[in-house]
DNA sequence: CCTGGGATATTTTTT
DNA sequence: ATATCCCAGG
């Protein structure tokens, strides 16, 4: 392997960074400056120079997708044994350390990773049990957020309790303590634990730390600006021997402060390591200079940043287009229109387009417009496959088989499908378990010793215990695919859904089949395929990770999800003050700066054309608000911008109607005046509204006939007769109704 | 004591 | 649309 070959095609700064000598290195790499390339080539160069082997490298990326791409690139560069390197996300690598060292912690190797939903259920149980006079007024979400913040700042329950001053903080410290104990009793960890526990482990067991310190000769980190304090300690401890820590990041792209990311980590790198070599990559290979300069004209309004300016050889370019529209529906329609134009004029492919937005809720109107315009799209985030009820149910069964201590999963499925075990009975079992100091699952087996249960319930409890135990026994003896299929069959879920016979239950069956298929594929592709590894993958793989860039469709996602990606044409929707920047009750300068960085991330995803759209009125889930254009639009260098106005509002957003280009009336201040009157529309039978007698299709009930309509706008309700379901009342705003 | 129907609240960003 | 809470009926 020639080291020279690894430098071919790199610019001067990139070459220097790749060849930096041992010791701490900070690479300040602007958007599109080839930072992943530098990181990959640095690894290849280290290995090719004989400084170490692949298994002595730790490379941390932000997403599994980035890690996968890195591994692929290294293989292409001819690096041997790439798979033996520890290349992954912080969370993934943290989990790997914890599984190996579980015995040192209060954990078994088979621990389960609790997701946000599990955390919420846990917190509810704890708050009920806590019995503090105020505990009913404490929201689980707030308590979890408090604990998460503590963990991200690397504060354990004890430290947190010591720092507590206010009443709420004392309560929170108590609950933090019980929360931690609960997780351990359930042999579970949460996302934050994956970062925090390895550091605690290293502190408590210097020998363990020594092992990893010696194992990894070089540590490389991508997206360093988004690391939190726990991650900072993790890296600092691991690299404290050789100090070969190579970090790449861009302070302008730090967008996870709310998750504990600490900008100090990157801004103070030079203070931590006074001898650090610093390289700056300021040549951008992605965007036109118009886009770069426009993005720059906004980001310079941030105070808390390293001064730098990206440049490119791609002079000029199309002006940034600001689309000013009447309302959210019109905005979506205009975006579709622009896509159609671009497709025609520039012979673009659908995969060249991305539509970005600040909040997932915005995707709905966009989706509707795309469907109406018959433009294929794929959506990242929002409701994920693994978050569907039926999928979570199956996973809960599997989790219970792997880890019977997981009482959250047990509670989820012990009475689903219905086994006649209700809250009261379960409460008795729970009490028995507490008295006997045994896990909830073990208490099931001893149902005969529990007072106040009917014979029927006793037998149901024992048989559930036997059912799960049987599969725990089978684990490892048959393939995970066989096990999962048999288990799902035995739960009776499929049978239950089949009986129901609705369109919704059919789709649930399909989803379960898809999950079983995913398990099968997983087993085919992974040599280490076990139920444990499958469940870990499910917990840690993000939606962007599975984004297929080869499929021919427009991509929809949040700006956060778009980090690290690029597209020839990018739309950013909803550029209104309050929405982007998103403003909550308390607005601080730091919050606003983070929003600005997020805007910067969004704009710099565009290679050739950037559209920024906003709507004068927007319907939130509650009501319609009048908006002002985003301050970020005002900050854009006006020489680089072209404004296009589409001021007429579209039609009410609750029912589907192609917007018309003819102007009915000039925009006035009175909303009602320009909005068509719904009652009249519903009577005129024009086909694209919902008159009585119309045939519609409902996603779960199928086809039916409208009997009656009531309400208007977002409150529009229709009574529909379905053949299988009978008469149903449907609030149109919640369901995608197709008019036939 | 369990089940199921009906009303109600819920959406910032994510590993 | 989903989750959750409350109430009546079996």
mmCIF file of C-alpha atoms (C1' of nucleotides) in Angstrom, chain A residues 62-63 65 255-256 356-358 360 380-382 384 542-545 547 555-565 567 598 601 605, chain B residues 13-15:
data_model
loop_
_atom_site.group_PDB
_atom_site.id
_atom_site.type_symbol
_atom_site.label_atom_id
_atom_site.label_comp_id
_atom_site.label_asym_id
_atom_site.label_seq_id
_atom_site.Cartn_x
_atom_site.Cartn_y
_atom_site.Cartn_z
ATOM 1 C CA UNK A 62 -22.348 10.716 14.109
ATOM 2 C CA UNK A 63 -24.517 8.265 12.206
ATOM 3 C CA UNK A 65 -24.554 5.608 7.745
ATOM 4 C CA UNK A 255 -26.915 21.882 16.165
ATOM 5 C CA UNK A 256 -27.355 19.572 19.136
ATOM 6 C CA UNK A 356 -36.063 20.327 4.391
ATOM 7 C CA UNK A 357 -38.059 21.709 7.283
ATOM 8 C CA UNK A 358 -37.616 22.602 10.937
ATOM 9 C CA UNK A 360 -41.639 16.968 11.409
ATOM 10 C CA UNK A 380 -36.998 10.348 6.630
ATOM 11 C CA UNK A 381 -38.003 10.423 10.276
ATOM 12 C CA UNK A 382 -41.411 11.162 11.639
ATOM 13 C CA UNK A 384 -40.677 5.257 12.003
ATOM 14 C CA UNK A 542 -31.504 5.982 12.886
ATOM 15 C CA UNK A 543 -33.865 6.592 10.038
ATOM 16 C CA UNK A 544 -31.304 8.444 7.916
ATOM 17 C CA UNK A 545 -29.078 5.407 8.172
ATOM 18 C CA UNK A 547 -31.857 6.398 3.439
ATOM 19 C CA UNK A 555 -36.349 13.321 -0.132
ATOM 20 C CA UNK A 556 -38.225 14.939 2.745
ATOM 21 C CA UNK A 557 -36.626 15.385 6.143
ATOM 22 C CA UNK A 558 -35.808 17.736 8.957
ATOM 23 C CA UNK A 559 -32.774 19.964 8.683
ATOM 24 C CA UNK A 560 -31.241 18.033 11.563
ATOM 25 C CA UNK A 561 -31.477 14.779 9.647
ATOM 26 C CA UNK A 562 -29.918 16.386 6.584
ATOM 27 C CA UNK A 563 -26.640 17.040 8.314
ATOM 28 C CA UNK A 564 -23.796 15.488 6.360
ATOM 29 C CA UNK A 565 -25.892 15.033 3.198
ATOM 30 C CA UNK A 567 -28.394 17.509 -2.925
ATOM 31 C CA UNK A 598 -29.194 25.054 11.769
ATOM 32 C CA UNK A 601 -26.505 23.590 7.832
ATOM 33 C CA UNK A 605 -26.666 21.133 1.743
ATOM 34 C "C1'" DT B 13 -34.857 18.969 16.733
ATOM 35 C "C1'" DT B 14 -32.536 12.624 17.689
ATOM 36 C "C1'" DT B 15 -28.775 8.672 19.092
#
